[in-house]
Amino acid sequence: STVYVITPTYRRPEQVADLTRLAQTLMLVRDIHWLVIEDSHVKSPHLGVLLQSFGVRYNHLIAPMPERFKKIRGAKPKGVANRNRGLKWIRQNAVEGVVYFADDDNTYDVRLFNEMRNTQKVSMWPVGLCTRTGLSTPIVKNGQLVGFYDGWIAGRKFPVDMAGFAVSVKFLLERPNAQMPYKPGFEEDGFLRTLAPFEPHQIELKADNCTKILVWHTQTKKNEPSLNVDKEKYKNTNILSLKD
Ligand code: UGA
Ligand code: MN
């Protein structure tokens, strides 16, 4: 079945590099439908050109973060508007398959997508390099879920990383109110709770009973603000980020 990969993205110097790396992972996987959702009021034309170039089945959508959250100085609900837009697209266009939230800057082993492909309800697996404990994972004993390991449990029922779970499309469609809350730190837990009735013991454990890491929560280093490049001088180059 198809894996619908929902990827929030926003404008920044690393954006084209991050999306290229993710796309070229997805190019190696069969039956992927990539939903790339920009945190923006308009579609960036250069991203349209970029996405088209990979040959991965995709839709280019937009969903700006609401103004009231943009003003917040501390933790913002990053990627939430985008992911909810992706869920809306799924509700309007998909009938079966699996949904996965793949942020644009993580690192994905191609085998992960085939692990999640047969998800019946909700599946989970470890995520590397996550929080200060270095790992976020369901804890499995004798093939049974007995808890969660995460640097920040914070009273969450599902203390997992965004990259650590997938949901069956059919299961999602049976829950028309399921969506992600604008609650920094509680996006995953909030979303998984809206899948009720669903309890932790129903989680399908992947990656060899959660003993293998197939995805890492990497973050691309921010560079110094770039010099004001002379766009006139470079206008005949193919540097995508200079096109607008
Ligand atoms: C962590 C979690 O893994 C995210 O799922 C969660 O949304 C985020 O924290 C959070 O703080 O809420 P982190 O690596 O810190 O992720 O966040 P980013 O990778 O910067 O952002 C998550 C996703 O949202 C990315 O795909 C990014 O492109 C997108 N994003 C980020 C936006 O669309 N708009 C923004 O203003 C910032
Ligand atoms: Mn990230």
Short mmCIF file of C-alpha atoms and ligand atoms in Angstrom, two decimals:
data_model
loop_
_atom_site.label_atom_id
_atom_site.label_comp_id
_atom_site.label_asym_id
_atom_site.label_seq_id
_atom_site.Cartn_x
_atom_site.Cartn_y
_atom_site.Cartn_z
CA SER A 1 0.00 0.00 0.00
CA THR A 2 0.99 3.64 -0.45
CA VAL A 3 2.91 5.52 2.23
CA TYR A 4 1.71 9.15 2.38
CA VAL A 5 4.64 11.17 3.69
CA ILE A 6 3.58 14.52 5.19
CA THR A 7 6.50 16.97 5.24
CA PRO A 8 6.17 20.46 6.71
CA THR A 9 8.73 22.92 5.36
CA TYR A 10 9.54 26.62 5.66
CA ARG A 11 11.79 29.12 3.97
CA ARG A 12 15.38 29.25 5.24
CA PRO A 13 18.87 28.91 3.72
CA GLU A 14 19.05 25.13 4.39
CA GLN A 15 15.63 24.38 2.91
CA VAL A 16 16.63 23.26 -0.59
CA ALA A 17 19.47 21.13 0.79
CA ASP A 18 17.20 19.44 3.35
CA LEU A 19 14.41 18.78 0.84
CA THR A 20 16.90 17.41 -1.70
CA ARG A 21 18.31 14.97 0.85
CA LEU A 22 14.85 13.79 1.89
CA ALA A 23 13.64 13.54 -1.72
CA GLN A 24 16.61 11.44 -2.71
CA THR A 25 15.81 9.04 0.12
CA LEU A 26 12.19 8.82 -1.03
CA MET A 27 13.34 8.21 -4.63
CA LEU A 28 14.72 4.88 -3.40
CA VAL A 29 11.39 3.70 -1.97
CA ARG A 30 8.44 2.26 -3.92
CA ASP A 31 4.86 3.54 -3.65
CA ILE A 32 5.47 6.85 -1.90
CA HIS A 33 3.14 9.84 -2.17
CA TRP A 34 4.89 12.92 -0.79
CA LEU A 35 2.84 15.81 0.57
CA VAL A 36 5.12 18.83 0.91
CA ILE A 37 3.40 21.63 2.79
CA GLU A 38 4.95 25.06 2.98
CA ASP A 39 4.47 27.31 6.00
CA SER A 40 3.57 30.19 3.70
CA HIS A 41 0.70 32.14 2.16
CA VAL A 42 1.98 31.40 -1.35
CA LYS A 43 3.70 28.47 -3.05
CA SER A 44 7.37 29.21 -3.73
CA PRO A 45 7.87 28.72 -7.49
CA HIS A 46 11.44 27.47 -7.05
CA LEU A 47 10.19 24.72 -4.73
CA GLY A 48 7.68 23.70 -7.40
CA VAL A 49 10.56 23.36 -9.87
CA LEU A 50 12.64 21.46 -7.32
CA LEU A 51 9.88 18.99 -6.34
CA GLN A 52 9.05 18.30 -9.97
CA SER A 53 12.67 17.38 -10.67
CA PHE A 54 12.82 14.36 -8.35
CA GLY A 55 10.26 12.12 -10.03
CA VAL A 56 8.65 11.24 -6.68
CA ARG A 57 4.82 11.40 -6.72
CA TYR A 58 3.99 14.55 -4.75
CA ASN A 59 1.59 17.40 -4.04
CA HIS A 60 2.85 20.88 -3.21
CA LEU A 61 0.51 22.53 -0.66
CA ILE A 62 0.59 25.57 1.61
CA ALA A 63 -0.55 26.20 5.20
CA PRO A 64 0.77 29.24 7.07
CA MET A 65 1.29 29.15 10.83
CA PRO A 66 -1.53 31.30 12.28
CA GLU A 67 -0.34 34.87 13.09
CA ARG A 68 -1.08 34.48 16.80
CA PHE A 69 1.61 31.79 17.09
CA LYS A 70 4.20 33.56 14.92
CA LYS A 71 4.43 36.35 17.51
CA ILE A 72 5.29 33.97 20.39
CA ARG A 73 8.88 34.44 21.55
CA GLY A 74 9.38 30.97 23.06
CA ALA A 75 8.45 27.56 21.64
CA LYS A 76 6.20 27.76 18.59
CA PRO A 77 3.93 25.01 17.24
CA LYS A 78 6.26 24.32 14.30
CA GLY A 79 4.77 22.48 11.37
CA VAL A 80 1.33 22.01 12.93
CA ALA A 81 -0.70 23.99 10.38
CA ASN A 82 1.22 22.16 7.65
CA ARG A 83 0.56 18.68 9.07
CA ASN A 84 -3.15 19.40 9.58
CA ARG A 85 -3.30 20.57 5.95
CA GLY A 86 -1.72 17.26 4.98
CA LEU A 87 -4.34 15.36 7.00
CA LYS A 88 -7.08 17.33 5.24
CA TRP A 89 -5.61 16.33 1.86
CA ILE A 90 -5.58 12.68 2.98
CA ARG A 91 -9.25 12.88 4.03
CA GLN A 92 -10.17 14.32 0.63
CA ASN A 93 -8.01 12.11 -1.57
CA ALA A 94 -6.88 8.87 0.07
CA VAL A 95 -8.84 5.68 0.79
CA GLU A 96 -6.13 3.40 2.14
CA GLY A 97 -2.44 3.31 2.88
CA VAL A 98 -0.35 4.72 5.71
CA VAL A 99 0.38 8.28 6.90
CA TYR A 100 3.80 9.30 8.22
CA PHE A 101 4.93 12.75 9.45
CA ALA A 102 8.46 13.25 8.10
CA ASP A 103 10.05 16.57 9.03
CA ASP A 104 12.30 17.93 6.29
CA ASP A 105 15.56 17.86 8.28
CA ASN A 106 15.60 14.31 9.73
CA THR A 107 17.55 11.32 8.39
CA TYR A 108 15.56 8.31 7.20
CA ASP A 109 16.77 4.76 6.43
CA VAL A 110 14.91 3.59 3.31
CA ARG A 111 13.93 0.38 5.17
CA LEU A 112 11.78 2.41 7.59
CA PHE A 113 9.10 2.98 4.94
CA ASN A 114 8.64 -0.72 4.33
CA GLU A 115 8.47 -1.35 8.09
CA MET A 116 5.49 1.00 8.40
CA ARG A 117 3.78 0.01 5.15
CA ASN A 118 1.53 -2.70 6.68
CA THR A 119 0.38 -0.64 9.69
CA GLN A 120 -3.16 -1.68 10.68
CA LYS A 121 -3.85 1.06 13.23
CA VAL A 122 -0.79 2.82 14.68
CA SER A 123 2.79 1.56 14.56
CA MET A 124 5.87 2.80 16.45
CA TRP A 125 9.67 2.36 16.49
CA PRO A 126 12.78 4.02 18.01
CA VAL A 127 14.07 7.43 16.92
CA GLY A 128 17.76 8.17 17.34
CA LEU A 129 19.42 11.41 18.48
CA CYS A 130 16.21 12.53 20.12
CA THR A 131 16.15 14.74 23.25
CA ARG A 132 18.95 14.69 25.84
CA THR A 133 18.69 10.92 26.40
CA GLY A 134 19.89 10.37 22.85
CA LEU A 135 16.99 8.12 21.93
CA SER A 136 13.21 8.00 22.10
CA THR A 137 11.61 4.56 21.95
CA PRO A 138 8.84 2.29 23.11
CA ILE A 139 10.23 -0.16 25.72
CA VAL A 140 9.49 -3.76 24.77
CA LYS A 141 9.77 -6.84 27.00
CA ASN A 142 8.96 -10.32 25.67
CA GLY A 143 7.36 -8.73 22.64
CA GLN A 144 5.04 -6.54 24.75
CA LEU A 145 5.06 -2.78 25.20
CA VAL A 146 5.87 -1.99 28.84
CA GLY A 147 6.55 1.75 28.64
CA PHE A 148 8.35 4.52 26.82
CA TYR A 149 11.89 5.84 27.07
CA ASP A 150 12.23 9.54 26.27
CA GLY A 151 14.17 12.44 27.77
CA TRP A 152 10.93 14.30 28.34
CA ILE A 153 7.95 12.22 29.47
CA ALA A 154 6.03 15.25 30.81
CA GLY A 155 2.87 13.36 31.69
CA ARG A 156 2.30 12.37 28.10
CA LYS A 157 0.25 9.25 27.36
CA PHE A 158 2.26 8.76 24.15
CA PRO A 159 5.72 10.24 24.86
CA VAL A 160 7.09 9.74 21.34
CA ASP A 161 8.81 11.76 18.64
CA MET A 162 7.07 12.96 15.49
CA ALA A 163 9.32 10.64 13.46
CA GLY A 164 8.49 7.60 15.60
CA PHE A 165 5.02 6.54 14.47
CA ALA A 166 2.72 5.95 11.49
CA VAL A 167 -1.06 5.68 11.20
CA SER A 168 -3.20 3.65 8.83
CA VAL A 169 -5.28 5.83 6.48
CA LYS A 170 -8.41 3.71 7.05
CA PHE A 171 -7.99 4.05 10.83
CA LEU A 172 -7.55 7.83 10.45
CA LEU A 173 -10.60 8.17 8.19
CA GLU A 174 -12.74 6.46 10.85
CA ARG A 175 -11.74 9.33 13.18
CA PRO A 176 -12.90 12.50 11.43
CA ASN A 177 -11.89 14.75 14.34
CA ALA A 178 -8.29 13.54 14.57
CA GLN A 179 -5.86 16.44 14.19
CA MET A 180 -2.73 17.96 15.68
CA PRO A 181 -3.06 20.57 18.45
CA TYR A 182 -1.11 23.88 18.47
CA LYS A 183 0.64 22.85 21.69
CA PRO A 184 4.45 23.00 21.52
CA GLY A 185 5.93 19.78 22.90
CA PHE A 186 2.57 18.01 22.95
CA GLU A 187 1.87 17.79 19.21
CA GLU A 188 2.49 14.03 18.95
CA ASP A 189 0.69 13.15 22.17
CA GLY A 190 -2.21 15.46 21.34
CA PHE A 191 -2.60 14.00 17.87
CA LEU A 192 -2.39 10.38 19.06
CA ARG A 193 -4.99 11.08 21.77
CA THR A 194 -7.41 12.35 19.09
CA LEU A 195 -7.22 8.82 17.59
CA ALA A 196 -9.28 7.51 20.54
CA PRO A 197 -10.45 4.93 21.10
CA PHE A 198 -6.82 3.83 20.91
CA GLU A 199 -4.66 2.62 23.80
CA PRO A 200 -0.90 2.03 24.11
CA HIS A 201 -1.31 -1.77 24.23
CA GLN A 202 -2.66 -1.62 20.65
CA ILE A 203 0.55 -0.10 19.27
CA GLU A 204 2.17 -2.23 16.55
CA LEU A 205 5.89 -2.50 17.39
CA LYS A 206 8.21 -2.25 14.36
CA ALA A 207 11.95 -2.35 13.67
CA ASP A 208 12.50 -5.81 15.19
CA ASN A 209 10.52 -5.14 18.36
CA CYS A 210 12.02 -1.65 18.59
CA THR A 211 15.62 -2.87 18.66
CA LYS A 212 16.73 -1.08 15.47
CA ILE A 213 17.09 2.63 14.76
CA LEU A 214 15.94 3.48 11.24
CA VAL A 215 15.34 7.23 11.69
CA TRP A 216 17.32 9.98 13.38
CA HIS A 217 16.12 13.35 14.59
CA THR A 218 18.93 15.29 12.96
CA GLN A 219 18.94 19.07 12.66
CA THR A 220 20.78 20.93 9.93
CA LYS A 221 23.19 23.51 11.31
CA LYS A 222 22.13 27.10 10.77
CA ASN A 223 24.77 29.13 8.96
CA GLU A 224 25.61 32.76 9.66
CA PRO A 225 23.15 35.06 7.90
CA SER A 226 24.38 35.07 4.31
CA LEU A 227 26.00 38.04 2.61
CA ASN A 228 23.83 40.10 0.36
CA VAL A 229 24.74 38.30 -2.85
CA ASP A 230 24.74 40.21 -6.10
CA LYS A 231 21.75 38.56 -7.79
CA GLU A 232 22.43 40.40 -11.06
CA LYS A 233 25.89 38.83 -11.25
CA TYR A 234 24.56 35.30 -10.63
CA LYS A 235 21.39 35.54 -12.71
CA ASN A 236 22.57 33.03 -15.30
CA THR A 237 23.48 30.35 -12.79
CA ASN A 238 21.22 27.49 -11.78
CA ILE A 239 21.40 28.27 -8.06
CA LEU A 240 17.77 27.64 -7.14
CA SER A 241 17.80 29.72 -3.97
CA LEU A 242 18.76 32.83 -5.93
CA LYS A 243 15.79 32.63 -8.25
CA ASP A 244 13.49 34.68 -6.02
C1 UGA B 1 10.76 18.99 16.93
C2 UGA B 1 9.72 17.94 16.55
O1 UGA B 1 10.30 16.82 15.95
C3 UGA B 1 8.75 18.55 15.60
O2 UGA B 1 7.89 17.59 15.09
C4 UGA B 1 8.03 19.61 16.34
O3 UGA B 1 7.10 20.21 15.49
C5 UGA B 1 9.05 20.62 16.79
O4 UGA B 1 10.09 20.04 17.54
C6 UGA B 1 8.45 21.64 17.71
O5 UGA B 1 9.21 22.28 18.44
O6 UGA B 1 7.26 21.86 17.71
P1 UGA B 1 12.61 20.34 15.54
O7 UGA B 1 13.72 19.66 14.84
O8 UGA B 1 12.92 21.07 16.80
O9 UGA B 1 11.43 19.30 15.76
O10 UGA B 1 11.81 21.34 14.63
P2 UGA B 1 12.02 21.73 13.11
O11 UGA B 1 12.62 20.63 12.33
O12 UGA B 1 12.65 23.07 13.06
O13 UGA B 1 10.49 21.91 12.66
C7 UGA B 1 9.61 20.79 12.51
C8 UGA B 1 9.01 20.82 11.10
O14 UGA B 1 8.21 21.99 10.94
C9 UGA B 1 10.06 20.84 9.99
O15 UGA B 1 9.65 20.01 8.92
C10 UGA B 1 10.10 22.31 9.58
O16 UGA B 1 10.44 22.49 8.21
C11 UGA B 1 8.69 22.79 9.87
N1 UGA B 1 8.61 24.21 10.31
C12 UGA B 1 9.44 24.69 11.27
C13 UGA B 1 7.67 25.04 9.74
O17 UGA B 1 6.90 24.63 8.85
N2 UGA B 1 7.59 26.35 10.16
C14 UGA B 1 8.42 26.87 11.12
O18 UGA B 1 8.30 28.07 11.45
C15 UGA B 1 9.36 26.01 11.68
MN MN B 2 13.84 19.08 12.88
#
